[in-house]
Amino acid sequence: MQEKLNKLKDQAIRELSLVKNIKQLDDVAQKYFGRKGGDLNNILKGLKDLDPEARKEIGSLANEIKEELEAAVEAIRQTLNAKEVESKLESDWLDVTLPVDTNLGHLHPISIVQYELEDLFKGLGFKILDGPELESDYYNFEALNIPKHHPARDMQDTFYVDNSKNTDKWVMRAHTSNVQVRAMKEFGPPLRAVVPGRVFRCESTDASHDTTFDQLEGFMIDEDISIANLIAVMKVMLSAIFKRDVKVRLRPGYFPFVEPGFELDMQCLICGGKGCSVCKQVGWLEIMGCGMIHPNVLKAGGIDPEKYSGFAFGLGLTRFVMMRYGIEDIRHLNSGDLRFLKQF
Ligand code: PHE
């Protein structure tokens, strides 16, 4: 028995000396000390069948050998771990002297102007709100005093999406005005807010029309709000954004959700009013619809039109950007063309 134990020890030491990595070490340890079928463990288990004298002798030798081997395994484990860290350090290195890639991304021109406008309106006490791009027929049209089958829907022909659960269709919002009644319901009066965002129309595309573009809606509701407040806010905004004197004109305009309603045009900054493809040769560009919020819209938002009034405007953010940077074709903006984008 003693001889058998000593042989086992020698054999274990020989095997341990050949171990090259932690996995092999674990395998050898398992072979000798494994709970199930480990050679040394089996001998220790068999001790109970020996007579007391032999059990004592063999038992202490077996334990001695076990401790000795376990200590060897631990020592080898530490050496292997240290070696592994070392070789990792050798293979995972980084050359900190390589030149840095300075080709960083940057904001899209629409975002640049949008954030500028947001800052400006924040300074005037307006909230910045967001709204869904896939909208119910109700908030996009009906709540804005545009009933079903009303011819005014043609002005904003958009994309309808079948809604199998409901007879009411979804639409890709045709304007950011969809947030007007949502905001009135959520915050109540008095309310000042702007809503930048993407809108969709069924358009044939050309230099100044695209199926996807950006608007910035704004509204201010309180007691005694009048057209004078609307004009004052528009003037502050335009001079801040274009940083120069911009000629504007106000024409009567029809939108079912404002009364009276206007179109605000600015002189084309691309051609200076002479006429070009962007302004369709007229020298003026329609940049926003605006007006006093219709009483029916205030009512839909749960606001008493006898007590409160408000103005609203929907600014063509995309047009603004084109004027600001002298971009002659709207289709560049969503093209993803790096030759275009890198200029900003
Ligand atoms: N929603 C209108 C459009 O997209 C613009 C508008 C907004 C007009 C608010 C009046 C008041 O054309």
Coordinates of C-alpha atoms and ligand atoms in Angstrom, one line a residue:
M1 CA 0.0 0.0 0.0
Q2 CA 2.8 2.4 1.0
E3 CA 4.6 1.6 -2.2
K4 CA 1.5 2.2 -4.2
L5 CA 1.1 5.6 -2.6
N6 CA 4.7 6.6 -3.2
K7 CA 4.4 5.5 -6.8
L8 CA 1.2 7.6 -7.2
K9 CA 3.0 10.6 -5.8
D10 CA 6.0 10.3 -8.1
Q11 CA 3.6 9.9 -11.1
A12 CA 1.6 12.9 -10.0
I13 CA 4.8 15.0 -9.7
R14 CA 6.0 13.9 -13.1
E15 CA 2.6 14.9 -14.6
L16 CA 2.5 18.2 -12.8
S17 CA 6.0 19.1 -14.1
L18 CA 4.7 18.7 -17.7
V19 CA 1.7 21.0 -17.3
K20 CA 1.7 24.0 -19.6
N21 CA -1.5 25.8 -18.8
I22 CA -4.3 26.1 -16.2
K23 CA -6.6 23.8 -18.1
Q24 CA -3.9 21.0 -18.1
L25 CA -3.3 21.7 -14.4
D26 CA -7.0 21.4 -13.6
D27 CA -7.1 18.1 -15.4
V28 CA -4.2 16.6 -13.5
A29 CA -5.6 17.9 -10.2
Q30 CA -9.0 16.3 -11.1
K31 CA -7.3 13.0 -11.9
Y32 CA -5.7 12.7 -8.4
F33 CA -8.0 14.7 -6.1
G34 CA -11.3 14.6 -8.0
R35 CA -14.3 13.8 -5.8
K36 CA -15.4 11.1 -8.2
G37 CA -12.7 8.7 -9.2
G38 CA -9.7 10.8 -8.1
D39 CA -6.9 8.2 -7.6
L40 CA -5.7 9.6 -4.2
N41 CA -9.2 10.1 -3.0
N42 CA -10.1 6.6 -3.8
I43 CA -7.2 5.4 -1.6
L44 CA -8.3 7.6 1.2
K45 CA -11.9 6.3 0.9
G46 CA -10.6 2.7 1.1
L47 CA -8.9 3.3 4.4
K48 CA -12.0 2.4 6.4
D49 CA -11.6 -1.2 5.3
L50 CA -8.1 -1.5 6.9
D51 CA -7.3 -2.6 10.4
P52 CA -6.8 0.3 12.9
E53 CA -3.0 0.1 13.0
A54 CA -2.6 0.1 9.2
R55 CA -5.3 2.7 8.8
K56 CA -3.3 5.1 11.0
E57 CA 0.0 4.6 9.2
I58 CA -1.3 4.6 5.6
G59 CA -3.8 7.4 6.4
S60 CA -1.1 9.8 7.7
L61 CA 1.1 9.0 4.7
A62 CA -1.7 9.5 2.3
N63 CA -2.7 12.8 3.9
E64 CA 0.9 14.0 3.8
I65 CA 1.2 13.2 0.1
K66 CA -2.2 14.8 -0.6
E67 CA -1.1 18.1 1.2
E68 CA 2.3 18.0 -0.6
L69 CA 0.6 17.6 -4.0
E70 CA -2.0 20.2 -3.3
A71 CA 0.7 22.7 -2.3
A72 CA 2.5 21.9 -5.6
V73 CA -0.7 22.4 -7.6
E74 CA -1.2 25.8 -6.0
A75 CA 2.3 26.9 -6.6
I76 CA 2.1 25.9 -10.3
R77 CA -1.2 27.7 -10.6
Q78 CA 0.3 30.9 -9.4
T79 CA 3.2 30.7 -11.8
L80 CA 0.9 29.9 -14.7
N81 CA -1.4 32.9 -13.8
A82 CA 1.5 35.2 -13.7
K83 CA 2.8 33.9 -17.0
E84 CA -0.7 34.4 -18.6
V85 CA -0.9 38.0 -17.5
E86 CA 2.6 38.6 -18.8
S87 CA 1.9 37.1 -22.2
K88 CA -1.4 39.1 -22.4
L89 CA 0.5 42.3 -21.7
E90 CA 2.8 41.4 -24.5
S91 CA 0.1 40.7 -27.1
D92 CA -2.4 43.4 -26.1
W93 CA -0.5 46.5 -26.5
L94 CA -1.4 49.9 -27.9
D95 CA 0.8 52.2 -29.8
V96 CA 0.1 55.5 -28.1
T97 CA 2.3 57.4 -30.6
L98 CA 0.1 56.6 -33.6
P99 CA -1.6 59.8 -35.0
V100 CA -5.2 60.3 -33.8
D101 CA -8.0 60.2 -36.4
T102 CA -9.4 63.7 -36.3
N103 CA -12.2 63.0 -38.8
L104 CA -15.0 63.4 -36.2
G105 CA -18.6 63.7 -37.1
H106 CA -20.6 66.9 -36.5
L107 CA -24.1 68.2 -36.4
H108 CA -26.3 68.2 -39.5
P109 CA -27.1 71.7 -40.7
I110 CA -30.8 71.2 -39.7
S111 CA -29.8 70.3 -36.2
I112 CA -27.5 73.3 -36.0
V113 CA -30.3 75.7 -36.8
Q114 CA -32.9 73.7 -34.8
Y115 CA -30.7 74.0 -31.6
E116 CA -30.2 77.7 -32.2
L117 CA -33.9 78.3 -32.5
E118 CA -34.5 76.2 -29.4
D119 CA -32.1 78.3 -27.4
L120 CA -33.7 81.4 -28.7
F121 CA -37.2 80.3 -27.8
K122 CA -36.0 79.0 -24.4
G123 CA -34.8 82.5 -23.7
L124 CA -38.3 83.8 -24.4
G125 CA -39.8 81.4 -21.9
F126 CA -41.0 78.7 -24.4
K127 CA -41.0 75.0 -23.6
I128 CA -39.4 72.6 -26.2
L129 CA -41.8 69.7 -26.9
D130 CA -41.7 66.6 -29.0
G131 CA -44.5 64.6 -30.7
P132 CA -45.2 61.4 -32.6
E133 CA -44.3 61.2 -36.3
L134 CA -46.9 58.5 -36.8
E135 CA -50.0 60.2 -35.7
S136 CA -53.7 59.6 -35.4
D137 CA -56.0 61.2 -37.9
Y138 CA -57.5 63.0 -34.9
Y139 CA -54.5 65.0 -33.8
N140 CA -53.2 65.6 -37.3
F141 CA -56.5 66.8 -38.7
E142 CA -59.7 66.6 -36.7
A143 CA -58.6 68.3 -33.5
L144 CA -57.3 71.1 -35.7
N145 CA -60.7 71.9 -37.1
I146 CA -60.2 69.8 -40.3
P147 CA -63.1 67.3 -40.4
K148 CA -62.9 64.2 -42.5
H149 CA -63.6 64.8 -46.2
H150 CA -62.9 68.5 -45.8
P151 CA -61.1 69.9 -48.9
A152 CA -58.5 71.5 -46.6
R153 CA -57.0 68.0 -46.2
D154 CA -55.8 68.2 -49.8
M155 CA -53.4 71.0 -48.8
Q156 CA -51.5 68.5 -46.8
D157 CA -51.8 65.3 -48.6
T158 CA -49.8 62.8 -46.6
F159 CA -49.1 59.1 -46.2
Y160 CA -51.8 57.0 -44.5
V161 CA -51.0 53.8 -42.7
D162 CA -53.7 51.1 -42.3
N163 CA -54.6 50.5 -38.7
S164 CA -56.2 47.1 -38.6
K165 CA -57.4 47.4 -35.0
N166 CA -59.2 50.7 -35.6
T167 CA -61.3 52.2 -38.3
D168 CA -59.4 55.5 -37.8
K169 CA -56.3 55.6 -39.9
W170 CA -52.8 56.5 -38.9
V171 CA -51.0 59.2 -40.8
M172 CA -47.4 60.2 -41.1
R173 CA -47.9 63.6 -39.6
A174 CA -48.2 66.3 -42.2
H175 CA -47.1 69.1 -39.9
T176 CA -45.9 69.7 -36.3
S177 CA -49.3 71.2 -35.6
N178 CA -50.3 67.7 -34.4
V179 CA -48.7 68.7 -31.1
Q180 CA -50.9 71.8 -30.5
V181 CA -53.9 70.0 -29.0
R182 CA -51.7 67.4 -27.3
A183 CA -49.8 70.1 -25.5
M184 CA -52.9 72.1 -24.6
K185 CA -54.4 68.9 -22.9
E186 CA -51.2 68.1 -21.1
F187 CA -50.2 71.5 -19.8
G188 CA -53.3 73.8 -20.0
P189 CA -53.0 77.6 -20.2
P190 CA -51.0 79.7 -20.0
L191 CA -48.7 77.9 -22.5
R192 CA -45.7 78.8 -24.6
A193 CA -44.0 76.0 -26.5
V194 CA -42.1 75.2 -29.7
V195 CA -42.1 71.8 -31.4
P196 CA -39.3 71.0 -33.8
G197 CA -39.6 67.9 -35.8
R198 CA -39.8 65.9 -39.0
V199 CA -43.0 66.0 -41.1
F200 CA -44.1 64.1 -44.3
R201 CA -46.0 65.0 -47.4
C202 CA -47.0 63.2 -50.6
E203 CA -45.0 65.6 -52.9
S204 CA -43.4 65.3 -56.3
T205 CA -39.9 66.3 -55.4
D206 CA -38.1 69.2 -56.9
A207 CA -35.5 71.8 -55.8
S208 CA -37.8 73.1 -53.0
H209 CA -40.1 70.2 -52.2
D210 CA -39.3 66.9 -50.5
T211 CA -41.5 64.1 -49.0
T212 CA -39.7 64.5 -45.7
F213 CA -38.7 67.8 -44.2
D214 CA -38.5 69.7 -40.9
Q215 CA -40.8 72.2 -39.3
L216 CA -40.8 74.1 -36.0
E217 CA -44.2 74.7 -34.6
G218 CA -44.7 77.4 -32.0
F219 CA -47.7 78.6 -29.9
M220 CA -48.4 81.0 -27.1
I221 CA -51.7 80.9 -25.2
D222 CA -52.7 83.3 -22.5
E223 CA -55.2 86.0 -21.7
D224 CA -55.1 88.9 -24.1
I225 CA -52.7 87.5 -26.7
S226 CA -53.1 89.3 -30.0
I227 CA -51.6 89.5 -33.5
A228 CA -49.2 92.2 -32.1
N229 CA -47.6 89.5 -29.9
L230 CA -47.3 87.2 -32.9
I231 CA -45.5 89.8 -35.0
A232 CA -43.2 90.8 -32.1
V233 CA -42.1 87.2 -31.6
M234 CA -41.5 86.6 -35.3
K235 CA -39.4 89.8 -35.6
V236 CA -37.2 88.8 -32.7
M237 CA -36.7 85.4 -34.1
L238 CA -35.9 86.4 -37.7
S239 CA -33.4 89.0 -36.8
A240 CA -31.6 86.6 -34.4
I241 CA -31.4 83.8 -36.9
F242 CA -30.4 85.6 -40.0
K243 CA -28.2 88.1 -38.2
R244 CA -29.2 90.7 -40.7
D245 CA -32.2 92.7 -41.8
V246 CA -34.6 90.3 -43.5
K247 CA -37.5 91.7 -45.5
V248 CA -40.7 90.0 -44.7
R249 CA -44.3 90.3 -45.8
L250 CA -47.5 89.1 -44.3
R251 CA -50.3 87.8 -46.6
P252 CA -53.7 86.5 -45.6
G253 CA -53.5 82.7 -45.6
Y254 CA -55.9 79.9 -45.0
F255 CA -55.4 77.3 -42.4
P256 CA -58.5 75.8 -40.8
F257 CA -56.9 75.9 -37.3
V258 CA -56.2 79.7 -37.2
E259 CA -58.5 82.7 -37.6
P260 CA -57.3 85.1 -38.9
G261 CA -54.5 83.2 -40.7
F262 CA -51.4 84.5 -42.5
E263 CA -48.5 83.4 -44.7
L264 CA -45.3 85.0 -43.7
D265 CA -42.9 85.3 -46.6
M266 CA -39.3 86.4 -46.5
Q267 CA -37.3 87.8 -49.3
C268 CA -35.2 85.1 -50.9
L269 CA -31.7 85.4 -49.6
I270 CA -30.3 83.2 -52.3
C271 CA -31.1 85.5 -55.2
G272 CA -31.8 88.7 -53.1
G273 CA -35.3 88.9 -54.5
K274 CA -34.4 88.6 -58.2
G275 CA -35.9 85.2 -58.7
C276 CA -34.2 81.8 -58.7
S277 CA -35.1 78.1 -58.7
V278 CA -35.5 78.0 -54.9
C279 CA -38.1 80.9 -54.8
K280 CA -39.6 79.7 -58.1
Q281 CA -38.6 83.0 -59.7
V282 CA -40.8 85.1 -57.5
G283 CA -38.2 86.5 -55.2
W284 CA -40.1 85.6 -52.0
L285 CA -40.2 82.4 -50.0
E286 CA -43.1 81.2 -47.9
I287 CA -41.4 80.3 -44.6
M288 CA -44.3 80.0 -42.3
G289 CA -48.0 79.8 -41.8
C290 CA -49.3 81.6 -38.7
G291 CA -52.4 83.1 -37.1
M292 CA -54.6 83.3 -34.1
I293 CA -55.6 79.8 -32.8
H294 CA -59.1 79.0 -33.9
P295 CA -61.6 78.8 -30.9
N296 CA -62.5 75.2 -32.0
V297 CA -58.9 74.1 -31.5
L298 CA -58.7 75.7 -28.1
K299 CA -61.9 73.9 -27.2
A300 CA -60.5 70.6 -28.4
G301 CA -57.5 71.2 -26.1
G302 CA -59.8 71.9 -23.1
I303 CA -59.1 75.6 -23.1
D304 CA -61.9 78.2 -22.7
P305 CA -61.8 80.4 -25.9
E306 CA -63.8 83.1 -24.1
K307 CA -61.0 83.6 -21.5
Y308 CA -57.9 82.7 -23.5
S309 CA -56.5 83.4 -26.9
G310 CA -53.2 82.5 -28.6
F311 CA -51.2 82.6 -31.7
A312 CA -49.5 79.7 -33.5
F313 CA -47.0 79.4 -36.3
G314 CA -45.5 76.6 -38.3
L315 CA -42.1 77.5 -39.6
G316 CA -40.4 75.6 -42.4
L317 CA -37.2 74.7 -40.6
T318 CA -35.8 73.2 -43.8
R319 CA -36.4 76.4 -45.8
F320 CA -34.7 78.3 -43.0
V321 CA -31.7 76.2 -43.3
M322 CA -31.6 76.5 -47.0
M323 CA -31.7 80.3 -46.7
R324 CA -29.2 80.4 -44.0
Y325 CA -26.5 78.4 -45.9
G326 CA -27.5 79.2 -49.4
I327 CA -28.5 75.6 -50.3
E328 CA -30.0 75.6 -53.7
D329 CA -31.7 72.1 -53.6
I330 CA -33.7 70.7 -50.7
R331 CA -32.8 67.1 -51.8
H332 CA -29.2 67.6 -50.6
L333 CA -30.4 67.7 -47.0
N334 CA -31.6 64.1 -46.7
S335 CA -29.2 62.7 -49.3
G336 CA -26.6 61.5 -46.8
D337 CA -24.0 62.7 -49.4
L338 CA -20.8 63.3 -47.5
R339 CA -19.6 65.8 -50.1
F340 CA -22.5 67.9 -49.1
L341 CA -22.5 67.2 -45.3
K342 CA -18.7 67.9 -44.9
Q343 CA -19.3 71.5 -45.8
F344 CA -20.9 72.3 -42.4
Ligands
PHE1 N1 -49.3 73.5 -40.1 C1 -49.2 74.5 -41.1 C2 -48.5 73.9 -42.3 O1 -47.8 72.9 -42.1 C3 -48.5 75.7 -40.7 C4 -49.2 76.5 -39.6 C5 -48.9 76.2 -38.3 C6 -50.1 77.5 -39.9 C7 -49.6 77.0 -37.3 C8 -50.8 78.2 -39.0 C9 -50.5 78.0 -37.7 O2 -48.6 74.3 -43.4

